Amino acid sequence: MDMTAIPQIIIDFDSTLIQVEALDELAALVFRRHPKRRQLVAQIAAITKQGMEGKLPFERSLQSRLDLLKPARADILKLSAILKQKVTSSFWRNREFLRANRDRIYIVSSGFEEYIGPVVEHLGLKPQNVRANRFRFSARQLYQGVEKKNPLTKTGGKAVAVKGLKLKGEVVVIGDGVTDLEIREAGLATKFFALTENVRRESVLQSADKVIKSFDEFLYEYRLPMRFSYPKSKITALLLEGVHPAAVSALEAEGYGVIAASDALGEQELAEAIEEVSLLGIRSKTKITDKVLKRAKRLMAVGAFCIGTEQIDLAAASARGVCVFNAPFSNTRSVVELALGEIIMLMRRTFEASVKLHQGVWHKSAAGSYEVRGKRLGIVGYGNIGSQLSILAENLGMEVYFYDVVDKLALGNARKCATLDELLKSCDIVTLHVDGRASNRNLIAAKQLDLMRAGAILLNLSRGTIVDLSALAQALKAGKIAGASIDVFPREPKSNKERFESDLLGMPNVILTPHIGGSTLEAQENIGAYVSRKLVEYVNTGGTFFSVNFPQIQLPALEKAHRLLHLHRNVPGILAKINGILAAHRINILGQHLKTNEQVGYVITDVNKSYNKQVIEELSSIPHTIKFRVLY
Ligand code: NAI
């Protein structure tokens, strides 16, 4: 790293290096037991604001606040402990940079050294590089005033203090208020960066050389090493279809800009909205086509906050280097619980009795009503849902049989059936939990219903195409099947406004639910948290574990290394080319992972040396490269 490229950096303290105004925090502390606490705290905050906006001369703003506060030394000690917890996120994440460059970083503030010093040290910066006011305390450590000679007590004091530093070369100021701007206006700094991470003061923004949402953006501007290769505040996540607030807050906590909307977007609308988007969150209704992806120049990943991914052109996403994640397990438990409840309801003909009673008909009878204990439950599809249902059903005393096209480990005492026919012939209740592959269309049709035991019960909470519903209606009418629960349908209404039609309407002992097997608040929250975690992990580490379309790699956290992420079309010889380039530049490889799928190859290389632009250019121009990304 060429050290001359790093300017001298002057950083403001209140609302810049820390998230808050220190004197406002001090007010909350000093007046914590005061009967007029609220009023006094608000008064201090109002004076701070007037000063920062340049509406009140600084000298007056400081003096009137201190006259009200009169802090003792003990209050100041407590205050610095509080402020250490309130360091602005982007400075805290880049504390390695701050520590490494502590000699060229100055904190210039009209606050007070007594509480700024400990916070600055906590960040690895030099307390000697702080220019601020000082308190005067009595022998009993009570407030006696401020050191009057200090220029920082006065209006325009920051410029005087900076002048005193006698800095040579490029000097830049990062701050949020008018007093920071004054340093550049006095000709003592080349540039003023207005930081909006904590506050936005419009009057200040207008005169800034650049408005930055985080310290990362400053580092990015100067091509300085930062914690992440791309400023997090420049990452925009667009979340559609009312994705759960858990996802919004998880992505916001990472420092991303989040735009959340409750509706789906059509292809054209999405193509127009997607240009600046780095992360896209959808549910089942938004279609991600190649036309959309073509416009998505910045898109790194798509999070499907649901189970299915048919709404996404996965091949096109891979070809354009966009990683896709979904939430395959987050609502498993919800489906299992509903299936269990329905099995009991159907075996007891509960809904039928309830509907009659709603009509005023008292029909007390045990006919056709059974316990589930000791009954044979046949589970078709022993995946996430099927296998969990197997365990809970056994706990209710049911005998579990299952059939899966793949050889699956039987859980508990469950018995494996060699064929679907065998399962259908032997079970009292058949429940379907297969996936939606094309060959599963009409897996249960007239022939299969025929094979089932007389009086058996059928449940489908998997996919609408799996059961031939008119054949089922026939079998129910004929009394061959005693009851059914159907949650998914070949044609489902697109919205709650559209009417639902089916051959099964009005049939006794048939439970119909509008595809709500997985719809619980817990599941929605789990999905929101899970998918957003996957997106963040991919941005921060390059990890693709459980991605739907990328080769899956689970990566260790990056420690003191640079990580090069290279995605390419899966053709032979790319790894050798990558390593050839690194060897030619004498870059040592600390760790390397390669994984491929049919379409793409993903190589992750951790290197211990600063690389230069040339290396990046050479790696990016290896033929068949789809995307190349660097993490620090
Ligand atoms: P999964 O992929 O873990 O399990 C599916 C299992 O079915 C696999 O083990 C697979 O080998 C097996 N399979 C596929 N075709 C088969 C066949 N013809 N015969 C026997 N076994 C077959 O899926 P998971 O998470 O257990 O979900 C199961 C189904 O439930 C999926 O279709 C999913 O879309 C649906 N689902 C429905 C929800 C709802 O709201 N109703 C919510 C969540 C999932």
XYZ file of C-alpha atoms and ligand atoms in Angstrom:
676
model
C 0.000 0.000 0.000
C 1.384 3.352 -0.995
C 1.133 5.337 2.270
C 1.412 8.696 0.555
C -1.992 8.029 -0.995
C -3.654 8.230 2.434
C -4.578 11.797 3.343
C -4.444 13.236 6.846
C -7.923 12.654 8.198
C -9.708 14.976 10.598
C -12.745 13.386 12.154
C -15.419 15.129 14.157
C -16.545 13.402 17.363
C -20.235 14.019 18.142
C -22.664 12.348 15.710
C -19.693 11.404 13.508
C -17.240 9.162 15.357
C -19.993 8.381 17.838
C -23.660 7.926 17.021
C -24.911 10.611 19.425
C -24.228 14.103 20.766
C -22.169 13.594 23.924
C -23.690 16.534 25.800
C -27.192 15.200 25.112
C -26.141 11.879 26.642
C -24.583 13.764 29.519
C -27.871 15.574 30.103
C -29.739 12.252 30.348
C -27.148 11.118 32.875
C -26.922 14.262 34.997
C -30.683 14.819 35.167
C -31.646 11.160 35.551
C -33.323 11.795 38.910
C -34.399 15.397 38.296
C -38.184 15.977 38.437
C -37.996 18.064 35.246
C -35.724 15.534 33.554
C -37.562 15.354 30.228
C -37.854 19.071 29.874
C -34.182 19.706 30.669
C -32.928 16.974 28.336
C -35.069 18.349 25.517
C -33.794 21.853 26.214
C -30.159 20.715 25.921
C -30.890 18.803 22.703
C -32.590 21.858 21.209
C -29.572 24.063 21.979
C -27.179 21.429 20.511
C -29.246 21.346 17.331
C -29.334 25.116 16.949
C -25.557 25.254 17.324
C -24.941 22.461 14.805
C -27.163 24.070 12.227
C -25.368 27.378 12.683
C -28.500 29.107 14.045
C -26.828 29.953 17.366
C -23.194 31.089 17.706
C -21.237 28.118 18.937
C -19.830 29.870 21.998
C -23.328 30.619 23.270
C -24.588 27.144 22.496
C -21.778 25.528 24.506
C -21.981 27.913 27.430
C -25.735 27.689 27.881
C -25.601 23.902 27.858
C -22.821 23.753 30.430
C -24.602 26.255 32.664
C -27.490 23.842 32.807
C -25.421 20.659 33.090
C -22.617 21.481 35.557
C -21.190 17.935 35.337
C -18.943 16.528 38.074
C -15.908 14.388 37.163
C -17.795 11.257 38.205
C -20.480 12.046 35.594
C -17.808 12.351 32.907
C -16.351 8.950 33.802
C -19.774 7.373 33.455
C -20.329 9.217 30.206
C -17.185 7.853 28.555
C -18.237 4.311 29.457
C -21.602 4.956 27.750
C -20.028 6.551 24.678
C -17.677 3.609 24.127
C -20.794 1.572 23.382
C -22.019 4.156 20.895
C -19.209 4.272 18.375
C -20.635 4.724 14.870
C -20.869 1.275 13.227
C -18.800 2.018 10.148
C -15.874 3.319 12.246
C -16.116 0.358 14.571
C -16.051 -2.129 11.673
C -13.016 -0.408 10.203
C -11.096 -0.086 13.466
C -8.203 -2.073 11.983
C -7.725 0.690 9.437
C -7.998 3.352 12.153
C -5.413 1.626 14.321
C -3.007 1.120 11.417
C -3.284 4.782 10.416
C -3.539 6.325 13.874
C -0.634 8.696 13.192
C -2.513 10.495 10.439
C -5.945 10.612 12.080
C -7.002 13.565 14.256
C -10.170 14.050 16.234
C -11.103 17.715 16.352
C -14.136 18.513 18.450
C -15.709 21.269 20.471
C -16.583 18.598 23.002
C -14.277 17.664 25.878
C -11.054 15.711 26.026
C -12.090 14.075 29.302
C -14.673 11.854 27.599
C -13.351 11.867 24.020
C -9.915 10.491 25.009
C -11.168 7.139 26.392
C -13.446 6.549 23.353
C -10.655 7.359 20.920
C -8.297 4.969 22.718
C -10.978 2.279 22.669
C -10.890 2.561 18.861
C -7.098 2.240 18.689
C -6.601 5.934 17.907
C -4.182 8.294 19.649
C -5.492 10.430 22.534
C -2.601 12.840 21.741
C -4.246 13.485 18.380
C -7.422 14.783 19.990
C -8.033 18.523 19.911
C -10.933 19.421 22.191
C -11.956 21.494 25.170
C -11.088 20.716 28.767
C -13.208 21.013 31.901
C -12.114 22.630 35.120
C -13.002 20.759 38.283
C -12.725 21.819 41.918
C -10.616 19.952 44.482
C -13.805 17.997 45.280
C -14.083 17.161 41.558
C -17.133 19.329 41.005
C -17.720 21.403 37.883
C -16.013 24.784 37.852
C -16.169 25.747 34.200
C -14.082 25.179 31.096
C -10.534 26.178 30.179
C -11.251 29.518 28.581
C -7.996 29.893 26.624
C -8.776 26.958 24.375
C -9.802 28.202 20.884
C -12.394 25.428 20.693
C -14.599 27.241 23.195
C -15.123 29.930 20.545
C -17.014 30.225 17.296
C -14.713 29.197 14.418
C -12.502 27.383 16.945
C -12.088 24.211 14.913
C -10.248 26.033 12.139
C -7.866 27.581 14.674
C -7.224 24.182 16.271
C -6.532 22.563 12.875
C -4.197 25.371 11.921
C -2.256 24.632 15.103
C -1.721 21.037 13.910
C 0.408 22.359 11.026
C -0.550 19.474 8.773
C 1.210 19.024 5.446
C -0.116 17.342 2.313
C -3.704 16.416 1.626
C -6.066 17.020 4.555
C -9.674 15.880 4.569
C -12.448 16.451 7.105
C -15.218 14.005 7.943
C -18.055 15.490 9.939
C -21.740 16.237 10.169
C -22.000 19.881 11.224
C -21.356 23.437 10.169
C -18.278 23.689 12.395
C -16.622 20.861 10.427
C -17.407 22.548 7.155
C -15.690 25.692 8.466
C -12.319 23.888 8.464
C -12.447 23.480 4.688
C -13.869 26.956 4.234
C -10.862 28.345 6.116
C -8.688 26.651 3.467
C -7.224 24.178 5.976
C -8.582 21.054 4.303
C -8.934 19.975 0.704
C -12.218 18.195 1.072
C -15.166 18.006 3.415
C -17.062 14.704 3.576
C -20.493 15.045 5.161
C -21.335 11.799 6.976
C -25.050 10.960 7.168
C -24.799 7.663 9.053
C -26.158 9.238 12.255
C -27.723 12.566 11.273
C -28.525 14.510 8.104
C -28.251 18.274 8.267
C -29.464 19.530 4.913
C -27.709 22.902 5.227
C -24.385 21.085 5.682
C -24.954 18.563 2.879
C -25.353 21.279 0.294
C -21.838 22.609 0.867
C -20.092 19.234 1.227
C -17.643 17.973 -1.393
C -19.193 14.556 -0.987
C -22.003 13.110 1.065
C -21.168 9.678 2.478
C -23.510 7.271 4.215
C -20.691 5.495 6.032
C -16.934 5.587 6.628
C -16.681 2.659 4.171
C -17.697 5.024 1.390
C -14.841 7.330 2.319
C -12.371 4.423 2.230
C -13.839 3.270 -1.064
C -13.422 6.741 -2.529
C -9.712 6.657 -1.694
C -9.368 2.970 -2.593
C -8.189 2.346 0.963
C -8.439 -1.077 2.560
C -11.743 -1.441 4.316
C -13.417 -4.206 6.174
C -15.479 -5.111 3.150
C -14.488 -4.580 -0.430
C -17.634 -2.667 -1.276
C -19.150 -0.141 1.129
C -22.078 -1.710 2.874
C -24.052 1.502 2.746
C -23.834 1.357 -1.045
C -25.559 -2.017 -0.995
C -29.240 -1.589 -1.703
C -31.601 -4.416 -0.867
C -35.019 -4.386 -2.503
C -37.508 -6.546 -0.623
C -40.834 -7.204 -2.361
C -44.080 -8.990 -1.484
C -44.113 -7.996 2.189
C -41.082 -10.007 3.228
C -41.090 -10.335 7.047
C -39.738 -7.337 9.044
C -37.112 -9.686 10.571
C -35.386 -9.587 7.175
C -35.647 -5.819 6.914
C -34.035 -5.300 10.310
C -31.329 -7.942 9.725
C -30.263 -6.274 6.476
C -30.481 -2.783 7.953
C -28.341 -3.884 10.892
C -25.658 -4.793 8.363
C -25.681 -1.215 7.140
C -27.437 -1.894 3.820
C -30.001 0.490 2.419
C -33.301 -1.409 2.459
C -36.343 -0.643 0.321
C -39.322 -2.743 1.340
C -42.566 -2.990 -0.639
C -45.679 -5.027 0.025
C -46.490 -5.951 -3.591
C -44.883 -8.030 -6.288
C -43.497 -6.238 -9.360
C -44.240 -7.218 -12.953
C -41.387 -8.088 -15.316
C -41.104 -4.627 -16.869
C -41.416 -2.762 -13.568
C -38.809 -4.988 -11.978
C -36.437 -4.625 -14.925
C -36.638 -0.869 -14.428
C -36.272 -0.975 -10.647
C -33.398 -3.425 -10.488
C -30.482 -1.498 -11.942
C -29.164 -0.147 -8.631
C -30.152 -3.159 -6.545
C -27.482 -5.434 -5.027
C -29.766 -7.835 -3.159
C -33.301 -8.735 -4.163
C -35.822 -10.392 -1.865
C -38.992 -11.936 -3.276
C -41.621 -14.507 -2.401
C -43.525 -16.693 -4.815
C -45.210 -14.098 -7.042
C -42.311 -12.078 -8.496
C -40.896 -13.697 -11.635
C -37.143 -13.350 -12.122
C -36.582 -13.780 -15.841
C -33.486 -13.352 -17.970
C -34.892 -10.031 -19.159
C -34.878 -8.792 -15.571
C -31.449 -10.245 -14.814
C -29.953 -8.646 -17.890
C -30.684 -5.209 -16.421
C -29.433 -6.187 -12.959
C -25.904 -4.872 -13.274
C -25.203 -4.787 -9.543
C -27.239 -7.755 -8.413
C -25.218 -10.170 -6.278
C -27.908 -12.430 -4.902
C -31.631 -13.149 -4.859
C -33.315 -14.343 -1.682
C -36.512 -16.299 -2.257
C -38.273 -15.827 1.088
C -40.262 -19.009 0.509
C -39.664 -22.649 -0.319
C -40.082 -22.899 -4.075
C -37.815 -21.300 -6.671
C -39.779 -22.000 -9.892
C -40.446 -18.254 -10.178
C -36.730 -17.727 -10.833
C -34.887 -18.595 -14.042
C -32.069 -20.317 -12.159
C -29.957 -21.103 -15.212
C -30.032 -17.456 -16.276
C -29.154 -16.370 -12.732
C -26.120 -18.684 -12.697
C -25.009 -17.563 -16.146
C -25.095 -13.962 -14.932
C -23.357 -14.714 -11.648
C -26.348 -14.129 -9.377
C -26.516 -16.472 -6.401
C -29.993 -17.618 -5.311
C -31.039 -18.703 -1.822
C -34.363 -19.970 -0.490
C -35.704 -21.249 2.813
C -36.246 -24.966 2.355
C -36.764 -25.849 6.033
C -38.129 -22.801 7.748
C -41.791 -23.837 7.633
C -41.348 -27.584 7.908
C -42.687 -27.717 11.428
C -45.784 -25.679 10.536
C -46.757 -28.148 7.790
C -46.153 -31.114 10.074
C -48.352 -29.693 12.829
C -51.210 -28.958 10.449
C -50.994 -32.432 8.911
C -51.153 -34.030 12.350
C -54.103 -31.892 13.401
C -55.955 -32.743 10.213
C -55.312 -36.463 10.577
C -57.026 -36.349 13.964
C -59.879 -34.128 12.716
C -60.548 -36.450 9.746
C -60.421 -39.620 11.817
C -63.013 -38.105 14.161
C -65.093 -36.537 11.368
C -64.867 -33.365 13.461
C -65.514 -30.798 10.730
C -68.643 -32.602 9.597
C -70.030 -32.557 13.154
C -69.044 -28.926 13.556
C -70.663 -27.799 10.288
C -73.900 -29.584 11.284
C -73.899 -28.034 14.721
C -73.392 -24.564 13.207
C -76.606 -25.298 11.333
C -78.333 -26.164 14.614
C -78.181 -29.963 14.099
C -77.168 -31.941 17.202
C -75.794 -35.246 15.912
C -74.047 -37.108 18.709
C -72.598 -40.368 17.408
C -69.434 -42.495 17.515
C -70.061 -43.959 14.049
C -67.048 -43.628 11.716
C -65.008 -41.967 14.447
C -61.606 -43.407 15.403
C -58.532 -42.724 17.516
C -55.268 -42.355 15.641
C -53.416 -44.546 18.113
C -52.363 -47.818 16.521
C -53.416 -46.710 13.008
C -51.072 -47.089 10.072
C -49.821 -43.812 8.661
C -48.212 -43.962 5.213
C -45.894 -41.069 4.378
C -45.074 -40.647 0.697
C -41.887 -38.568 0.375
C -39.593 -38.858 3.402
C -37.847 -35.493 3.106
C -37.731 -32.604 5.574
C -41.463 -32.659 6.222
C -42.181 -36.360 5.827
C -39.422 -37.427 8.216
C -40.401 -34.916 10.923
C -44.035 -35.971 10.673
C -42.845 -39.559 11.092
C -41.409 -38.786 14.530
C -44.370 -36.795 15.846
C -46.897 -39.324 14.537
C -45.069 -42.142 16.285
C -45.305 -40.158 19.479
C -49.073 -40.234 19.070
C -48.879 -44.016 18.912
C -49.275 -44.395 15.149
C -47.479 -47.074 13.119
C -45.481 -45.241 10.490
C -44.747 -46.552 6.986
C -42.961 -44.522 4.369
C -41.986 -44.625 0.753
C -39.366 -42.454 -0.927
C -37.748 -42.739 -4.348
C -34.393 -42.196 -2.661
C -33.048 -44.565 -0.042
C -33.776 -42.773 3.257
C -32.847 -43.670 6.802
C -35.935 -44.808 8.724
C -36.410 -42.751 11.883
C -37.670 -44.316 15.116
C -39.665 -47.439 14.334
C -40.843 -46.272 10.910
C -40.963 -48.971 8.265
C -39.773 -48.531 4.746
C -42.022 -49.693 1.894
C -40.390 -50.992 -1.273
C -43.015 -49.462 -3.561
C -45.726 -46.842 -3.504
C -48.307 -49.558 -4.184
C -47.195 -51.468 -1.109
C -47.656 -48.355 1.038
C -51.066 -47.556 -0.448
C -52.315 -51.094 0.165
C -51.181 -51.221 3.785
C -52.078 -47.869 5.339
C -55.173 -46.344 6.978
C -54.008 -42.817 6.296
C -51.850 -41.709 3.364
C -50.149 -38.321 3.442
C -48.175 -36.860 0.539
C -44.939 -34.912 1.079
C -43.143 -35.285 -2.256
C -41.596 -32.462 -4.246
C -43.099 -30.932 -7.363
C -40.950 -32.624 -10.042
C -42.775 -33.135 -13.349
C -42.939 -36.926 -13.009
C -44.968 -36.524 -9.816
C -47.949 -35.090 -11.684
C -51.005 -37.205 -10.806
C -48.915 -39.494 -8.635
C -52.227 -40.285 -6.956
C -54.924 -40.905 -9.596
C -57.845 -43.357 -9.984
C -55.555 -46.412 -10.091
C -53.731 -45.516 -6.885
C -56.945 -44.569 -5.074
C -58.255 -47.976 -6.043
C -55.287 -49.647 -4.377
C -55.930 -47.849 -1.091
C -57.741 -49.569 1.760
C -61.526 -49.108 1.875
C -62.292 -46.199 4.230
C -58.757 -44.830 4.076
C -57.936 -41.156 4.395
C -55.764 -39.046 2.081
C -53.879 -35.815 2.773
C -52.054 -33.599 0.324
C -50.109 -30.648 1.700
C -47.319 -30.883 -0.874
C -48.062 -29.732 -4.430
C -51.298 -29.158 -6.262
C -50.388 -31.307 -9.257
C -49.713 -34.491 -7.287
C -53.349 -35.629 -6.916
C -55.974 -36.024 -9.643
C -58.759 -34.222 -7.784
C -61.644 -35.379 -9.965
C -60.584 -38.994 -9.374
C -60.453 -38.197 -5.660
C -63.941 -36.667 -5.761
C -65.228 -39.885 -7.388
C -63.551 -42.085 -4.772
C -65.000 -39.940 -1.967
C -68.473 -40.080 -3.468
C -68.192 -43.832 -3.857
C -67.265 -44.104 -0.173
C -63.957 -45.791 -1.070
C -62.083 -42.943 0.594
C -63.545 -41.812 3.932
C -62.041 -38.364 4.101
C -59.428 -36.055 2.665
C -57.488 -32.942 3.485
C -56.279 -30.842 0.582
C -54.154 -27.717 1.009
C -52.724 -27.371 -2.496
C -54.546 -27.327 -5.833
C -53.726 -27.601 -9.538
C -55.193 -24.120 -10.051
C -54.972 -21.727 -7.136
C -56.463 -18.224 -7.161
C -53.836 -15.548 -7.738
C -55.182 -13.315 -4.995
C -57.618 -13.414 -2.108
C -60.157 -11.604 -4.321
C -60.440 -14.394 -6.894
C -63.046 -17.121 -6.383
C -61.961 -20.691 -5.773
C -63.489 -23.586 -7.748
C -63.016 -27.313 -7.192
C -64.814 -30.654 -7.589
C -64.409 -31.116 -3.857
C -66.525 -28.162 -2.710
C -69.237 -29.112 -0.244
C -68.140 -32.730 0.211
C -68.491 -34.166 3.712
C -65.353 -34.969 5.721
C -63.147 -33.068 3.305
C -60.970 -30.332 4.788
C -59.996 -27.691 2.273
C -57.387 -25.086 3.155
C -56.011 -22.307 0.911
C -52.340 -23.390 0.693
C -51.622 -22.445 4.295
C -49.666 -25.527 5.351
C -46.555 -23.465 5.959
C -48.269 -20.193 6.756
C -47.625 -19.399 10.390
C -46.110 -16.292 11.896
C -43.256 -18.381 13.274
C -42.492 -19.754 9.831
C -42.582 -16.298 8.254
C -40.178 -14.993 10.855
C -37.901 -18.025 10.475
C -37.850 -17.525 6.724
C -37.089 -13.803 7.087
C -34.211 -14.446 9.456
C -32.832 -17.460 7.588
C -32.763 -16.053 4.065
C -31.393 -12.683 5.152
C -28.621 -14.509 7.044
C -27.740 -16.361 3.847
C -27.617 -13.123 1.845
C -25.392 -11.396 4.403
C -23.080 -14.397 4.599
C -22.714 -14.424 0.838
C -21.891 -10.707 0.721
C -19.438 -10.893 3.627
C -17.669 -14.208 3.085
C -18.659 -15.482 -0.353
C -20.222 -18.541 1.348
C -22.835 -20.290 -0.806
C -23.937 -23.055 1.559
C -27.535 -24.025 0.718
C -27.581 -21.876 -2.411
C -30.026 -23.195 -4.997
C -27.954 -22.539 -8.110
C -24.296 -22.069 -7.097
C -21.868 -24.802 -6.087
C -22.162 -24.980 -2.318
C -19.174 -23.904 -0.279
C -19.174 -23.229 3.450
C -16.291 -20.907 4.208
C -14.348 -20.072 7.329
C -14.372 -16.415 8.412
C -11.729 -14.341 6.752
C -8.778 -13.626 9.060
C -6.044 -11.192 8.078
C -6.215 -12.133 4.424
C -7.737 -11.039 1.176
C -10.311 -13.286 -0.395
C -10.669 -13.560 -4.144
C -13.973 -14.963 -5.379
C -13.955 -16.178 -8.953
C -17.070 -17.484 -10.657
C -16.740 -18.939 -14.134
C -18.454 -21.144 -16.676
C -17.592 -24.706 -15.838
C -14.847 -25.433 -18.382
C -11.569 -27.188 -17.579
C -8.352 -25.404 -16.663
C -9.614 -22.264 -14.870
C -8.073 -23.133 -11.491
C -4.671 -23.563 -13.135
C -5.043 -20.165 -14.809
C -5.930 -18.460 -11.514
C -2.987 -20.026 -9.731
C -0.658 -19.233 -12.636
C -1.529 -15.529 -12.338
C -1.082 -15.533 -8.547
C 2.277 -17.344 -8.857
C 3.512 -14.911 -11.493
C 2.807 -12.070 -9.037
C 4.413 -14.036 -6.182
C 1.206 -14.043 -4.201
C 1.058 -16.745 -1.591
C -2.150 -18.790 -1.318
C -3.339 -19.327 2.268
C -6.377 -21.398 1.426
C -8.317 -22.375 -1.653
C -11.701 -23.949 -2.342
C -13.103 -25.053 -5.685
C -16.517 -26.440 -6.357
C -18.419 -26.858 -9.567
C -21.889 -27.753 -10.699
C -23.035 -28.492 -14.232
C -23.109 -24.842 -15.169
C -20.549 -22.914 -13.143
C -17.342 -23.254 -11.152
C -16.616 -21.239 -8.016
C -13.059 -20.751 -6.795
C -12.294 -19.015 -3.531
C -8.703 -18.129 -2.816
C -7.444 -16.521 0.388
C -4.156 -14.703 -0.143
C -1.909 -12.994 2.371
C -0.548 -10.173 0.283
C -1.944 -6.920 -0.936
C -2.658 -7.401 -4.583
C -2.503 -4.672 -7.142
C -4.841 -3.604 -9.899
C -2.922 -5.644 -12.454
C -3.676 -8.918 -10.624
C -7.364 -8.050 -10.460
C -7.460 -7.201 -14.128
C -5.708 -10.418 -15.117
C -7.984 -12.558 -12.930
C -11.097 -10.809 -14.230
C -10.085 -11.330 -17.831
C -9.529 -15.074 -17.672
C -11.778 -16.382 -20.478
C -15.171 -17.733 -19.253
C -15.111 -15.556 -16.110
C -18.671 -14.647 -15.062
C -17.937 -12.585 -11.988
C -14.933 -11.678 -9.902
C -15.121 -10.126 -6.459
C -12.595 -9.272 -3.765
C -13.106 -9.256 -0.002
C -10.605 -7.740 2.383
P -37.982 -32.412 0.461
O -37.380 -32.134 -0.847
O -37.147 -32.358 1.685
O -38.648 -33.857 0.421
C -39.304 -34.394 -0.665
C -39.062 -35.888 -0.658
O -39.904 -36.502 -1.595
C -37.641 -36.271 -1.058
O -37.094 -37.118 -0.089
C -37.815 -36.961 -2.394
O -36.841 -37.964 -2.620
C -39.191 -37.525 -2.241
N -39.890 -37.861 -3.484
C -39.978 -37.122 -4.616
N -40.755 -37.716 -5.507
C -41.204 -38.864 -4.924
C -42.050 -39.893 -5.334
N -42.630 -39.884 -6.531
N -42.282 -40.918 -4.486
C -41.699 -40.932 -3.264
N -40.876 -39.995 -2.819
C -40.635 -38.954 -3.632
O -39.229 -31.446 0.595
P -39.993 -30.977 1.919
O -39.359 -29.767 2.465
O -40.181 -32.128 2.809
O -41.396 -30.538 1.291
C -42.275 -31.516 0.768
C -43.358 -30.863 -0.067
O -44.145 -29.993 0.719
C -42.818 -30.028 -1.224
O -43.567 -30.313 -2.384
C -43.077 -28.607 -0.797
O -43.276 -27.764 -1.889
C -44.361 -28.774 0.006
N -44.620 -27.686 0.978
C -45.901 -27.227 1.099
C -46.212 -26.227 1.991
C -47.604 -25.760 2.147
O -47.837 -24.594 2.499
N -48.565 -26.598 1.930
C -45.173 -25.583 2.779
C -43.879 -26.200 2.657
C -43.626 -27.205 1.762
